[in-house]
Short mmCIF file of C-alpha atoms in Angstrom, two decimals:
data_model
loop_
_atom_site.label_atom_id
_atom_site.label_comp_id
_atom_site.label_asym_id
_atom_site.label_seq_id
_atom_site.Cartn_x
_atom_site.Cartn_y
_atom_site.Cartn_z
CA MET A 29 124.16 119.39 72.88
CA LEU A 30 120.79 117.89 73.87
CA PHE A 31 119.18 121.19 74.45
CA SER A 32 120.17 122.60 71.13
CA LYS A 33 117.96 120.00 69.53
CA MET A 34 114.94 121.18 71.69
CA SER A 35 112.35 124.07 71.45
CA GLU A 36 112.65 126.58 74.13
CA VAL A 37 109.51 125.39 75.80
CA GLU A 38 110.95 121.82 75.95
CA VAL A 39 114.18 123.04 77.55
CA LEU A 40 112.10 124.80 80.23
CA VAL A 41 110.07 121.64 80.95
CA CYS A 42 113.11 119.60 81.16
CA GLN A 43 114.80 122.13 83.64
CA SER A 44 111.56 122.15 85.73
CA ILE A 45 111.35 118.37 85.97
CA LYS A 46 115.09 118.38 87.04
CA ASN A 47 114.21 120.67 89.91
CA TYR A 48 111.70 118.34 91.34
CA ALA A 49 112.58 115.25 93.40
CA SER A 50 111.15 111.70 93.06
CA GLU A 51 111.68 111.09 96.74
CA ALA A 52 111.95 113.20 99.86
CA SER A 53 113.08 112.76 103.59
CA PHE A 54 111.63 114.38 106.67
CA GLU A 55 112.31 114.34 110.30
CA THR A 56 109.36 113.43 112.62
CA LYS A 57 108.81 114.16 116.30
CA PRO A 58 110.56 111.65 118.50
CA PHE A 59 108.50 108.59 119.26
CA ARG A 60 107.93 107.84 123.02
CA LEU A 61 108.54 104.27 123.84
CA HIS A 62 107.22 101.90 126.75
CA LYS A 63 109.05 98.52 127.48
CA LEU A 64 110.58 98.83 124.03
CA GLU A 65 114.42 98.83 123.53
CA SER A 66 114.24 100.63 120.15
CA GLY A 67 111.57 102.44 118.03
CA PRO A 68 111.13 103.49 114.50
CA SER A 69 113.51 105.94 112.95
CA THR A 70 112.58 109.54 113.17
CA GLN A 71 114.00 109.99 109.59
CA VAL A 72 111.17 109.19 107.26
CA SER A 73 111.15 109.14 103.48
CA VAL A 74 108.19 109.31 100.84
CA THR A 75 108.09 108.93 97.18
CA LYS A 76 106.09 111.42 94.89
CA GLU A 77 103.57 108.70 94.09
CA ASP A 78 102.84 108.02 97.61
CA ALA A 79 102.96 111.74 98.52
CA LEU A 80 100.12 112.42 95.98
CA LYS A 81 98.23 109.38 97.17
CA TYR A 82 98.34 110.38 100.86
CA TYR A 83 97.36 113.96 100.00
CA LYS A 84 94.41 112.63 97.97
CA GLN A 85 93.16 110.57 100.82
CA LEU A 86 93.66 113.28 103.59
CA HIS A 87 91.77 115.81 101.41
CA THR A 88 88.99 113.39 100.44
CA ILE A 89 88.10 112.52 103.97
CA ARG A 90 88.32 116.10 104.92
CA ARG A 91 85.80 117.15 102.19
CA MET A 92 83.70 114.21 102.78
CA GLU A 93 83.28 114.76 106.31
CA THR A 94 82.38 118.61 105.74
CA ALA A 95 79.88 117.26 103.38
CA ALA A 96 78.45 114.85 105.98
CA GLY A 97 78.14 117.62 108.45
CA ASN A 98 76.27 119.98 105.89
CA LEU A 99 73.94 117.20 105.28
CA TYR A 100 73.38 116.78 108.90
CA LYS A 101 72.63 120.41 109.24
CA GLU A 102 70.14 120.22 106.44
CA LYS A 103 68.42 117.42 108.25
CA ILE A 104 68.90 114.85 105.50
CA VAL A 105 71.29 112.87 107.66
CA ARG A 106 69.39 111.89 110.93
CA GLY A 107 70.38 110.15 114.08
CA PHE A 108 74.06 110.12 114.98
CA CYS A 109 76.94 111.50 113.08
CA HIS A 110 80.59 111.62 114.35
CA LEU A 111 83.12 113.44 112.15
CA TYR A 112 86.86 112.64 111.74
CA SER A 113 88.07 116.15 110.72
CA GLY A 114 91.43 116.75 112.22
CA GLN A 115 92.20 113.28 112.63
CA GLU A 116 92.67 112.16 109.04
CA ALA A 117 96.40 111.56 109.24
CA CYS A 118 96.03 108.71 111.80
CA ALA A 119 93.80 106.59 109.44
CA VAL A 120 95.76 107.56 106.21
CA GLY A 121 99.11 106.83 107.83
CA MET A 122 97.89 103.50 109.30
CA THR A 123 96.43 102.25 106.08
CA ALA A 124 99.56 103.03 104.28
CA ALA A 125 101.29 100.45 106.39
CA LEU A 126 98.52 97.74 106.12
CA ARG A 127 99.10 94.47 104.18
CA PRO A 128 96.23 92.50 102.51
CA GLN A 129 96.05 90.17 105.35
CA ASP A 130 95.48 92.79 108.00
CA SER A 131 92.24 93.78 109.69
CA VAL A 132 90.77 97.00 111.28
CA ILE A 133 88.04 97.67 113.67
CA THR A 134 87.28 100.92 115.03
CA ALA A 135 84.63 103.10 117.02
CA TYR A 136 81.84 105.20 115.65
CA ARG A 137 84.07 107.88 114.18
CA ALA A 138 84.36 105.62 110.97
CA HIS A 139 83.51 107.50 107.88
CA GLY A 140 87.17 108.13 106.90
CA TRP A 141 88.21 104.47 107.61
CA THR A 142 85.31 103.11 105.51
CA TYR A 143 86.50 105.10 102.53
CA LEU A 144 90.06 104.03 102.99
CA MET A 145 89.23 100.35 103.27
CA GLY A 146 87.54 100.35 99.93
CA VAL A 147 84.32 102.05 99.99
CA THR A 148 83.57 105.04 97.64
CA PRO A 149 82.71 108.49 99.14
CA LEU A 150 79.29 107.92 97.57
CA GLY A 151 78.88 104.52 99.57
CA VAL A 152 79.63 106.52 102.72
CA LEU A 153 77.51 109.42 102.21
CA ALA A 154 74.41 107.63 100.78
CA GLU A 155 74.64 105.36 103.75
CA LEU A 156 74.46 108.42 106.10
CA THR A 157 71.32 109.52 104.07
CA GLY A 158 69.69 106.13 104.18
CA ARG A 159 69.67 105.53 100.35
CA GLN A 160 70.29 102.33 98.31
CA SER A 161 73.73 103.45 97.06
CA GLY A 162 74.94 103.33 100.58
CA ASN A 163 77.50 100.85 101.71
CA ALA A 164 74.75 98.86 103.62
CA ARG A 165 72.00 99.86 101.22
CA GLY A 166 71.09 102.63 103.56
CA LYS A 167 70.07 100.30 106.27
CA GLY A 168 72.89 100.91 108.68
CA GLY A 169 73.73 104.42 108.76
CA SER A 170 76.66 106.13 110.47
CA MET A 171 77.64 103.22 112.66
CA HIS A 172 77.14 100.28 110.15
CA MET A 173 79.73 100.51 107.64
CA TYR A 174 81.87 97.61 106.61
CA ALA A 175 84.32 96.46 103.86
CA ARG A 176 86.76 93.69 103.21
CA ASN A 177 88.90 93.11 106.40
CA PHE A 178 87.12 96.30 107.96
CA TYR A 179 84.82 95.19 110.77
CA GLY A 180 83.22 98.66 111.09
CA GLY A 181 82.67 101.50 113.59
CA ASN A 182 81.15 99.91 116.83
CA GLY A 183 78.50 102.15 118.46
CA ILE A 184 79.22 100.74 122.09
CA VAL A 185 82.10 102.60 123.71
CA GLY A 186 85.01 100.46 123.90
CA ALA A 187 83.36 97.27 122.79
CA GLN A 188 85.34 97.12 119.59
CA VAL A 189 88.54 96.52 121.56
CA PRO A 190 87.76 93.00 122.78
CA LEU A 191 86.22 92.30 119.26
CA GLY A 192 89.52 93.40 117.74
CA ALA A 193 91.56 91.05 120.15
CA GLY A 194 89.10 88.29 118.85
CA ILE A 195 89.93 88.91 115.26
CA ALA A 196 93.62 88.90 116.03
CA PHE A 197 93.23 85.72 117.89
CA ALA A 198 91.47 84.15 114.83
CA GLN A 199 94.44 85.42 112.57
CA LYS A 200 96.91 83.60 114.72
CA TYR A 201 94.79 80.62 114.90
CA GLN A 202 94.26 80.29 111.24
CA ASN A 203 98.05 81.39 110.68
CA THR A 204 97.18 84.08 108.07
CA GLY A 205 100.23 86.29 109.27
CA GLY A 206 97.82 89.21 109.60
CA VAL A 207 97.31 91.75 112.55
CA CYS A 208 94.34 93.57 113.75
CA LEU A 209 94.23 97.30 114.47
CA ALA A 210 91.79 97.93 117.23
CA LEU A 211 90.99 101.67 117.58
CA TYR A 212 89.49 103.62 120.46
CA GLY A 213 89.58 107.11 121.78
CA ASP A 214 91.00 108.56 125.02
CA GLY A 215 87.50 108.46 126.46
CA ALA A 216 87.05 104.76 126.11
CA ALA A 217 90.61 104.13 127.25
CA ASN A 218 89.29 103.98 130.93
CA GLN A 219 86.93 101.11 130.02
CA GLY A 220 87.62 98.04 132.07
CA GLN A 221 87.14 95.69 129.24
CA ILE A 222 90.15 97.14 127.53
CA PHE A 223 92.39 96.16 130.43
CA GLU A 224 90.90 92.78 130.45
CA VAL A 225 91.93 92.23 126.70
CA TYR A 226 95.45 93.68 127.40
CA ASN A 227 95.75 90.78 129.72
CA MET A 228 94.25 87.99 127.51
CA SER A 229 96.13 89.21 124.40
CA LYS A 230 99.52 89.23 126.19
CA LEU A 231 98.73 85.84 127.74
CA TRP A 232 98.17 84.37 124.31
CA ASP A 233 100.45 86.83 122.43
CA VAL A 234 97.90 87.56 119.86
CA PRO A 235 98.84 90.08 117.01
CA CYS A 236 96.75 92.78 117.99
CA ILE A 237 97.67 96.53 117.87
CA PHE A 238 95.64 98.56 120.32
CA ILE A 239 95.50 102.06 119.14
CA CYS A 240 94.26 105.07 121.30
CA GLU A 241 93.40 107.95 119.13
CA ASN A 242 93.96 110.66 121.83
CA ASN A 243 92.06 113.69 120.34
CA GLY A 244 92.16 115.46 123.76
CA TYR A 245 88.53 115.05 124.75
CA GLY A 246 86.11 112.18 125.63
CA MET A 247 82.67 113.68 124.54
CA GLY A 248 82.87 116.91 126.62
CA THR A 249 85.55 116.10 129.04
CA SER A 250 89.28 116.75 128.57
CA ALA A 251 91.59 113.87 128.87
CA GLU A 252 93.39 115.53 131.87
CA ARG A 253 90.09 115.65 133.75
CA ALA A 254 89.10 112.17 133.03
CA SER A 255 92.35 110.19 133.08
CA ALA A 256 94.82 110.04 136.08
CA SER A 257 97.46 109.02 133.57
CA THR A 258 97.22 110.55 130.15
CA GLU A 259 100.29 108.61 128.93
CA TYR A 260 97.99 105.92 127.14
CA TYR A 261 100.73 104.38 125.41
CA THR A 262 101.98 103.08 128.70
CA ARG A 263 98.51 101.86 129.95
CA GLY A 264 99.23 98.32 128.81
CA ASP A 265 101.64 97.99 131.74
CA TYR A 266 103.29 94.66 130.71
CA VAL A 267 102.34 95.35 126.98
CA PRO A 268 104.71 97.56 125.08
CA GLY A 269 103.74 100.91 123.89
CA ILE A 270 104.60 103.66 121.48
CA TRP A 271 103.41 107.40 121.34
CA VAL A 272 103.23 109.01 117.86
CA ASP A 273 102.34 112.50 116.55
CA GLY A 274 99.00 111.69 115.14
CA MET A 275 98.81 114.81 112.89
CA ASP A 276 102.00 113.62 110.96
CA VAL A 277 100.80 111.07 108.40
CA LEU A 278 104.27 109.94 107.75
CA ALA A 279 105.11 109.36 111.52
CA VAL A 280 101.94 107.44 111.72
CA ARG A 281 102.73 105.21 108.77
CA GLU A 282 106.23 104.48 110.40
CA ALA A 283 104.96 103.67 113.88
CA THR A 284 102.39 101.37 112.30
CA ARG A 285 104.93 99.53 110.30
CA PHE A 286 107.08 99.16 113.41
CA ALA A 287 104.09 97.83 115.39
CA ILE A 288 103.15 95.29 112.83
CA GLU A 289 106.58 94.10 112.62
CA HIS A 290 106.53 93.76 116.49
CA CYS A 291 103.28 91.80 116.36
CA THR A 292 104.31 89.48 113.56
CA SER A 293 107.53 88.65 114.97
CA GLY A 294 105.85 86.58 117.81
CA LYS A 295 106.10 89.25 120.48
CA GLY A 296 102.22 89.62 121.00
CA PRO A 297 100.27 92.80 121.22
CA LEU A 298 101.34 96.56 121.29
CA VAL A 299 99.67 99.70 122.55
CA MET A 300 99.92 102.78 120.14
CA GLU A 301 98.82 106.35 121.16
CA THR A 302 98.30 108.80 118.32
CA PHE A 303 98.32 112.26 119.63
CA THR A 304 95.61 114.00 117.44
CA TYR A 305 92.72 116.58 117.64
CA ARG A 306 89.15 116.72 116.40
CA TYR A 307 87.92 119.95 115.01
CA SER A 308 84.23 119.26 115.29
CA GLY A 309 82.26 118.30 118.44
CA HIS A 310 82.05 114.80 119.73
CA SER A 311 78.92 114.35 117.47
CA MET A 312 76.75 116.79 115.45
CA SER A 313 74.83 117.48 118.68
CA ASP A 314 77.79 118.86 120.41
CA PRO A 315 78.84 122.35 119.37
CA GLY A 316 82.32 121.56 120.66
CA THR A 317 82.80 124.86 121.99
CA SER A 318 81.33 124.73 125.63
CA TYR A 319 84.45 123.00 127.05
CA ARG A 320 87.24 124.49 124.87
CA THR A 321 87.79 127.79 123.26
CA ARG A 322 87.52 128.66 119.58
CA ASP A 323 91.01 130.01 119.95
CA GLU A 324 92.42 126.65 120.80
CA ILE A 325 90.76 124.97 117.88
CA GLN A 326 92.12 127.81 115.55
CA GLU A 327 95.62 127.42 117.03
CA VAL A 328 95.57 123.70 116.26
CA ARG A 329 94.36 124.43 112.68
CA GLN A 330 97.20 127.01 112.09
CA THR A 331 100.05 125.00 113.64
CA ARG A 332 99.26 121.31 113.60
CA ASP A 333 96.62 120.59 110.81
CA PRO A 334 97.40 117.33 109.11
CA LEU A 335 96.49 118.52 105.52
CA THR A 336 98.34 121.97 105.42
CA SER A 337 101.43 120.81 107.06
CA PHE A 338 101.83 117.79 104.85
CA LYS A 339 100.98 120.07 101.82
CA GLU A 340 103.60 122.39 102.83
CA ARG A 341 106.15 119.78 103.33
CA ILE A 342 105.90 118.09 99.99
CA LEU A 343 105.76 121.35 98.15
CA ASN A 344 108.77 122.79 100.07
CA ALA A 345 110.79 119.61 99.27
CA ASN A 346 109.82 120.06 95.54
CA LEU A 347 108.33 116.61 95.64
CA VAL A 348 105.17 117.96 93.97
CA THR A 349 103.87 121.04 92.15
CA ALA A 350 101.12 123.35 93.32
CA ASP A 351 99.40 122.68 90.01
CA GLU A 352 99.22 118.92 90.64
CA LEU A 353 97.71 119.43 94.13
CA LYS A 354 95.15 121.96 92.73
CA SER A 355 94.11 119.18 90.07
CA ILE A 356 93.74 116.74 92.80
CA GLU A 357 91.57 119.14 94.89
CA ALA A 358 89.32 119.99 91.94
CA ALA A 359 88.82 116.27 91.11
CA ILE A 360 87.95 115.47 94.67
CA ARG A 361 85.57 118.52 94.97
CA LYS A 362 83.67 117.30 91.88
CA GLU A 363 83.52 113.71 93.25
CA ILE A 364 82.19 114.69 96.68
CA ASP A 365 79.73 117.24 95.04
CA ASP A 366 78.28 114.51 92.53
CA ALA A 367 78.21 112.01 95.62
CA VAL A 368 76.19 114.52 97.59
CA LYS A 369 73.65 115.09 94.84
CA ILE A 370 72.96 111.29 94.53
CA ALA A 371 72.88 110.93 98.36
CA LYS A 372 70.13 113.31 98.42
CA SER A 373 68.09 112.08 95.36
CA ASP A 374 68.59 108.35 95.36
CA LYS A 375 65.95 105.99 96.38
CA GLU A 376 65.45 104.23 99.71
CA ILE A 377 65.28 100.50 99.54
CA ASP A 378 61.79 98.74 99.25
CA LEU A 379 60.20 97.20 102.35
CA HIS A 380 60.77 93.75 101.26
CA GLU A 381 64.57 94.29 101.48
CA LEU A 382 64.60 95.24 105.13
CA THR A 383 64.93 91.63 106.22
CA THR A 384 67.89 90.90 103.86
CA ASP A 385 71.50 90.77 104.85
CA ILE A 386 70.59 90.16 108.63
CA TYR A 387 72.10 86.64 108.62
CA ALA A 388 74.41 84.87 106.13
CA LEU A 389 71.82 82.18 106.02
CA ASN A 390 68.52 82.77 107.77
CA ILE A 391 66.64 79.61 108.98
CA ASP A 392 63.69 81.56 110.38
CA LYS A 393 60.64 82.29 108.33
CA GLU A 394 59.94 85.60 110.12
CA ILE A 395 62.09 88.47 111.48
CA ARG A 396 61.03 90.58 114.45
CA ASN A 397 59.42 93.92 113.46
CA THR A 398 59.17 97.15 115.56
CA THR A 399 56.85 95.19 117.82
CA PRO A 400 56.73 91.46 118.21
CA PHE A 401 53.09 91.21 117.08
CA LYS A 402 53.55 91.92 113.25
CA PRO A 403 56.65 90.17 112.07
CA LEU A 404 58.08 90.79 108.59
CA PRO A 405 58.79 87.75 106.20
CA ALA A 406 62.32 86.67 106.07
CA SER A 407 64.36 86.95 103.00
CA ASN A 408 67.82 85.48 102.06
CA LEU A 409 67.72 86.84 98.40
CA GLY A 410 68.68 90.42 99.03
CA PRO A 411 71.61 92.17 97.24
CA ALA A 412 75.02 92.04 98.63
CA ILE A 413 76.38 94.99 100.71
CA ASN A 414 77.67 97.60 98.61
CA VAL A 415 81.45 97.82 98.48
#
């Protein structure tokens, strides 16, 4: 009776809507556990709204990193540049589980994290090119990007891990109820300072999630050649651990939710390993093909890619339409293209602004210059960091 009052087009639209779900469930790879009696469920669900959100975030990071790589090749980005392409599901899955009181600190592969923690793609790309629209007004570059509750990408290998433990200690001391995610790579996993903070964090039961993003290679050395044990989630010994497929955004989300619940229940820290892969070299100076084959990279792209696999899942589950995803992709393409244009053409800051934002309150009248003989006048009146 209802259809008899509708036009033929309206009937088709209603039938089309009826065929699409508002929520879908999927099976993840099994989680591996260390010193844990139980782990997250391998049956995960996602709403249409969240699926579109995650896809937008995954696709934005991929396109933003591609743009960053191209800017580097054009010699517009100078210095260091470490791309996150291939590892997007790790950051997107973790941020999906974060609460307002939680914090993050990571290593130098931080562009995607910076975007997810609240900085626009323009803020990221303009920072890479040293322009005033950048997240730190162009003064910091690739390894100096920050946002609320995001303590940046540390340039010293492994040094962000004890800093993350300190952030978590502060959260416990101040009783905020928050946790800190301290991320590091498989190459940094053999650093002595990491084992020191495992000990301290467990002694004090600080709410820190130590996350090893195992992308298979530390600089140019495979994990198998660098580590006597590649089961990084067990490295905490007396600290519980969990292994998760880092190419599955929903699996990472569930593992992070589980880890946050573990830490906030008073059980102390947890080690999480995300098994992932990086498509680019360690940095832009590394072609990434001298220690692995192009066939290996291509196989991962075809079988485990976090974007295409998630896209296929939500399409096959009738959770989204192909047109919806195309619309998202077109909007992202325009946003990144526009950001690239500004990142190329925007001005650099004036000389007097170089000495701002160094201290919250600077009591010195001068700041050391490139040499100690011609100091710069100090200033406390600079603009705030762009977020």
